[in-house]
Amino acid sequence: MAFPNRLFLTMLMAETWLTREGGSSAVVISSRARLARNLVGLPFPQRADKTTQRHIFQHIIRAAEQVPSLAKAQVLDLPALSRVERQFLMERHLISHEQAFSPGERGVIIGEGEGLSVMINEEDHLRLQAMEPGLALAGAWQRVARLDQELGKLLEFAYMEEWGFLTACPTNVGTGLRASCLVHLPALVLREELTEVLQGITRAGGGARGLYGEGTKAMGDLFQISNTTTLGLSEPEMVAMLERVVTQVIRREMEERQALMAPALRIQTEDQVYRAWGILTQARAISYEETLQLLSRVRLGRALGLDLPVNTGVLQGLMLATQPAHLQILQGKELKTEERDLIRATLVRQWLGNEKRKKGERRCLTDLRKERNESF
Amino acid sequence: MAFPNRLFLTMLMAETWLTREGGSSAVVISSRARLARNLVGLPFPQRADKTTQRHIFQHIIRAAEQVPSLAKAQVLDLPALSRVERQFLMERHLISHEQAFSPGERGVIIGEGEGLSVMINEEDHLRLQAMEPGLALAGAWQRVARLDQELGKLLEFAYMEEWGFLTACPTNVGTGLRASCLVHLPALVLREELTEVLQGITRAGGGARGLYGEGTKAMGDLFQISNTTTLGLSEPEMVAMLERVVTQVIRREMEERQALMAPALRIQTEDQVYRAWGILTQARAISYEETLQLLSRVRLGRALGLDLPVNTGVLQGLMLATQPAHLQILQGKELKTEERDLIRATLVRQWLGNEKRKKGERRCLTDLRKERNESF
């Protein structure tokens, strides 16, 4: 396997919504708004044959090339990419797990800075998506709505006055909007309050999923909170509703963080944080799941004000860069699990170790450049 | 509880067989030879009433005061000591677990440098003991034999031509000699070869026990290997037999250490060692058992030549100083388990952290002095 596509390395180096910090960033890593759209008169992707899928793909690309929001966007034909490259896109939340690993004439359009993207022939013909760092649901919604308007002038979307936008799965019918936040809830997990909070989210009309969305595992105390219904409310009402839910979750998480620093628990909390730091800075082989779990503890420690020679940007950069496909793109070759575990541990030690000497400096990009100094 | 006895603090500060390194010190921490002796015409301690026990105690003390080997020795009346002080003596292997915690007119005579000691009214009237760092069974035997001769001129020991020295327990009849080595076997444990090696020891006429001797738990991959029979061989033959057994164990341990550094296992081994280092240098609360387990991994790492900013003397000093009673003597007060765990973690970080800055220097004593600078 070779990675001729320079795009992936460029993406690795660039500063995106994934490594920037936004509002309420102590708890909310990022906000997302996505719209499901389908072209009128054509079968949904799963019912379409290969030729029809190809026709849909081309039709959408031609429209996308003309809209201002997608100027300088990159179009990727997923079947032409290797499995690792597709996983890389999934790890960056640009495509879904299904889009990455299921067959079909699938594609993705990636806007400048990765903040805007369009999945083609996923469950629906189009999935428009806008991402923002931190808690910024309204901002994400506004950007995806503008893209929707621009594309709507060039493409005819399947729409019924009575139902709204038609989608392959009835849970998306109506607005086709799914808004979500990626939140970090280590204190709720440690204090065993998470189940109760998740029940509260469900009662309020939301849902919680794993790190990579529907059907994926929660790792590193990271959860995606989203709205579950797409009918009955206007888009701004939905966004406002989810923002209220997330604000409640933030409040509960902050309460439990305070409890972790109360006299009775403080030593135990510090112990957990510093042990995580000790392992991260010394391990010689480490899985992604363990890395994420330990980074979660260290991120919590930073949020609690503990003295740790690292900033949140570096931690977030590591959460991203230590993912399996990211490591393989970085190394320019396919790696076995054991090889990845070794390279991951080395990368983590380098970033966290260097950080000690040059406190406060952004490490994510410079270190990656150092790693691959032949290319830059 | 107060610790008026300055002796204990002096012992904490002194360099003894416990922190010095001897022969084969990569595996053997220390060698010990002990002789069981009883006074003729008097009941064994367990059968003697309090008055008789006291009489025996005084009788032995008067003789001990006159022998050259015990010049400058300290006599301790165990019932007059607190529980923590008695445990402190046990942690230094000066008295047995039974001697520390069972009732009776018990005592201990501690020779200069703790290398020679005499338990009074343990299972037998006298238990003479000599300790040496590293593999030095013959040396330990010679020192305890000299003490035996010196005391034998002043005390009449129970002896029968046919049986040899008489003892309370038949397993000690004859020479009354128990020789033993405290060995560190982390590679045999990691490679799951320990059971087989222990069986080999048993077949060769030896036995293996936990850290504090008979009936105590093995911790930190530390084991006491000793002879099990005291009849049928002369003392030098017994010592030579045990030395052969221990030499075999050393050989097996070294083989497995080599296996741990073979390409297939090297990363995993390094990972285990450095994770242990990471936790030790960062934990904020830690039990003694975990400390010992992690110190064991780091000691292994040093022996394997891995780059770790610590020397074996410091590790051995920590194994000793982080014991529960040691911590309490050091702090000058009784401490609850949670308090000890916190102080232990702090002590470990201080020692291992300081070591980084002043590589190669002996830390054990200077740091303890720093800890209690009011006294020195």
mmCIF file of N, CA and C in Angstrom, chain A residues 109-149:
data_model
loop_
_atom_site.group_PDB
_atom_site.id
_atom_site.type_symbol
_atom_site.label_atom_id
_atom_site.label_comp_id
_atom_site.label_asym_id
_atom_site.label_seq_id
_atom_site.Cartn_x
_atom_site.Cartn_y
_atom_site.Cartn_z
ATOM 1 N N ILE A 109 -16.992 14.930 -0.247
ATOM 2 C CA ILE A 109 -16.440 16.230 -0.640
ATOM 3 C C ILE A 109 -15.983 16.900 0.656
ATOM 4 N N ILE A 110 -14.713 17.297 0.687
ATOM 5 C CA ILE A 110 -14.172 17.865 1.921
ATOM 6 C C ILE A 110 -13.841 19.333 1.695
ATOM 7 N N GLY A 111 -14.550 20.201 2.404
ATOM 8 C CA GLY A 111 -14.326 21.642 2.273
ATOM 9 C C GLY A 111 -13.028 22.057 2.940
ATOM 10 N N GLU A 112 -12.595 23.255 2.634
ATOM 11 C CA GLU A 112 -11.336 23.778 3.164
ATOM 12 C C GLU A 112 -11.372 23.762 4.699
ATOM 13 N N GLY A 113 -10.315 23.222 5.307
ATOM 14 C CA GLY A 113 -10.247 23.192 6.770
ATOM 15 C C GLY A 113 -11.085 22.087 7.390
ATOM 16 N N GLU A 114 -11.692 21.245 6.565
ATOM 17 C CA GLU A 114 -12.472 20.091 7.014
ATOM 18 C C GLU A 114 -13.719 20.460 7.814
ATOM 19 N N GLY A 115 -14.047 21.757 7.895
ATOM 20 C CA GLY A 115 -15.203 22.177 8.693
ATOM 21 C C GLY A 115 -16.519 21.890 8.003
ATOM 22 N N LEU A 116 -16.465 21.659 6.706
ATOM 23 C CA LEU A 116 -17.681 21.417 5.927
ATOM 24 C C LEU A 116 -17.414 20.204 5.043
ATOM 25 N N SER A 117 -18.367 19.284 4.969
ATOM 26 C CA SER A 117 -18.168 18.133 4.088
ATOM 27 C C SER A 117 -19.501 17.574 3.619
ATOM 28 N N VAL A 118 -19.448 16.810 2.545
ATOM 29 C CA VAL A 118 -20.655 16.195 1.988
ATOM 30 C C VAL A 118 -20.363 14.730 1.702
ATOM 31 N N MET A 119 -21.086 13.834 2.366
ATOM 32 C CA MET A 119 -20.990 12.412 2.032
ATOM 33 C C MET A 119 -21.953 12.135 0.887
ATOM 34 N N ILE A 120 -21.481 11.380 -0.097
ATOM 35 C CA ILE A 120 -22.332 11.025 -1.243
ATOM 36 C C ILE A 120 -22.632 9.529 -1.203
ATOM 37 N N ASN A 121 -23.908 9.209 -1.421
ATOM 38 C CA ASN A 121 -24.361 7.810 -1.410
ATOM 39 C C ASN A 121 -24.033 7.075 -0.110
ATOM 40 N N GLU A 122 -24.200 7.764 1.010
ATOM 41 C CA GLU A 122 -24.228 7.032 2.279
ATOM 42 C C GLU A 122 -25.646 6.465 2.380
ATOM 43 N N GLU A 123 -26.322 6.593 3.468
ATOM 44 C CA GLU A 123 -27.698 6.110 3.553
ATOM 45 C C GLU A 123 -28.605 6.935 2.634
ATOM 46 N N ASP A 124 -28.300 8.242 2.571
ATOM 47 C CA ASP A 124 -29.013 9.146 1.666
ATOM 48 C C ASP A 124 -28.061 9.582 0.549
ATOM 49 N N HIS A 125 -28.651 10.200 -0.497
ATOM 50 C CA HIS A 125 -27.785 10.674 -1.597
ATOM 51 C C HIS A 125 -26.750 11.666 -1.081
ATOM 52 N N LEU A 126 -27.224 12.590 -0.232
ATOM 53 C CA LEU A 126 -26.312 13.589 0.320
ATOM 54 C C LEU A 126 -26.437 13.657 1.836
ATOM 55 N N ARG A 127 -25.325 13.757 2.469
ATOM 56 C CA ARG A 127 -25.294 14.093 3.887
ATOM 57 C C ARG A 127 -24.384 15.310 4.007
ATOM 58 N N LEU A 128 -24.968 16.468 4.251
ATOM 59 C CA LEU A 128 -24.181 17.692 4.400
ATOM 60 C C LEU A 128 -23.790 17.821 5.866
ATOM 61 N N GLN A 129 -22.564 18.214 6.123
ATOM 62 C CA GLN A 129 -22.113 18.253 7.518
ATOM 63 C C GLN A 129 -21.232 19.474 7.777
ATOM 64 N N ALA A 130 -21.502 20.175 8.880
ATOM 65 C CA ALA A 130 -20.631 21.274 9.305
ATOM 66 C C ALA A 130 -20.142 20.990 10.719
ATOM 67 N N MET A 131 -18.861 21.229 10.974
ATOM 68 C CA MET A 131 -18.262 20.972 12.295
ATOM 69 C C MET A 131 -17.676 22.268 12.833
ATOM 70 N N GLU A 132 -17.742 22.429 14.150
ATOM 71 C CA GLU A 132 -17.136 23.586 14.820
ATOM 72 C C GLU A 132 -16.451 23.090 16.088
ATOM 73 N N PRO A 133 -15.347 23.687 16.491
ATOM 74 C CA PRO A 133 -14.786 23.316 17.793
ATOM 75 C C PRO A 133 -15.652 23.857 18.922
ATOM 76 N N GLY A 134 -15.663 23.132 20.047
ATOM 77 C CA GLY A 134 -16.394 23.588 21.238
ATOM 78 C C GLY A 134 -17.905 23.555 21.062
ATOM 79 N N LEU A 135 -18.618 24.240 21.941
ATOM 80 C CA LEU A 135 -20.080 24.295 21.877
ATOM 81 C C LEU A 135 -20.477 25.427 20.936
ATOM 82 N N ALA A 136 -20.893 25.066 19.719
ATOM 83 C CA ALA A 136 -21.227 26.071 18.706
ATOM 84 C C ALA A 136 -22.240 25.472 17.749
ATOM 85 N N LEU A 137 -23.331 24.988 18.321
ATOM 86 C CA LEU A 137 -24.339 24.308 17.503
ATOM 87 C C LEU A 137 -25.001 25.261 16.517
ATOM 88 N N ALA A 138 -25.308 26.493 16.967
ATOM 89 C CA ALA A 138 -25.975 27.441 16.079
ATOM 90 C C ALA A 138 -25.061 27.785 14.905
ATOM 91 N N GLY A 139 -23.778 27.959 15.192
ATOM 92 C CA GLY A 139 -22.807 28.265 14.137
ATOM 93 C C GLY A 139 -22.722 27.137 13.127
ATOM 94 N N ALA A 140 -22.675 25.899 13.626
ATOM 95 C CA ALA A 140 -22.597 24.744 12.736
ATOM 96 C C ALA A 140 -23.871 24.661 11.887
ATOM 97 N N TRP A 141 -25.006 24.899 12.518
ATOM 98 C CA TRP A 141 -26.276 24.848 11.795
ATOM 99 C C TRP A 141 -26.339 25.913 10.702
ATOM 100 N N GLN A 142 -25.888 27.119 11.007
ATOM 101 C CA GLN A 142 -25.928 28.197 10.020
ATOM 102 C C GLN A 142 -25.070 27.852 8.800
ATOM 103 N N ARG A 143 -23.878 27.274 9.054
ATOM 104 C CA ARG A 143 -22.997 26.959 7.928
ATOM 105 C C ARG A 143 -23.562 25.844 7.058
ATOM 106 N N VAL A 144 -24.148 24.826 7.698
ATOM 107 C CA VAL A 144 -24.699 23.726 6.899
ATOM 108 C C VAL A 144 -25.965 24.187 6.168
ATOM 109 N N ALA A 145 -26.719 25.122 6.779
ATOM 110 C CA ALA A 145 -27.945 25.637 6.150
ATOM 111 C C ALA A 145 -27.590 26.447 4.898
ATOM 112 N N ARG A 146 -26.481 27.208 4.985
ATOM 113 C CA ARG A 146 -26.062 27.982 3.812
ATOM 114 C C ARG A 146 -25.675 27.038 2.670
ATOM 115 N N LEU A 147 -24.931 25.987 3.008
ATOM 116 C CA LEU A 147 -24.543 25.001 1.990
ATOM 117 C C LEU A 147 -25.784 24.337 1.390
ATOM 118 N N ASP A 148 -26.761 24.056 2.217
ATOM 119 C CA ASP A 148 -28.014 23.434 1.780
ATOM 120 C C ASP A 148 -28.728 24.341 0.772
ATOM 121 N N GLN A 149 -28.764 25.643 1.094
ATOM 122 C CA GLN A 149 -29.397 26.618 0.195
ATOM 123 C C GLN A 149 -28.678 26.683 -1.139
#
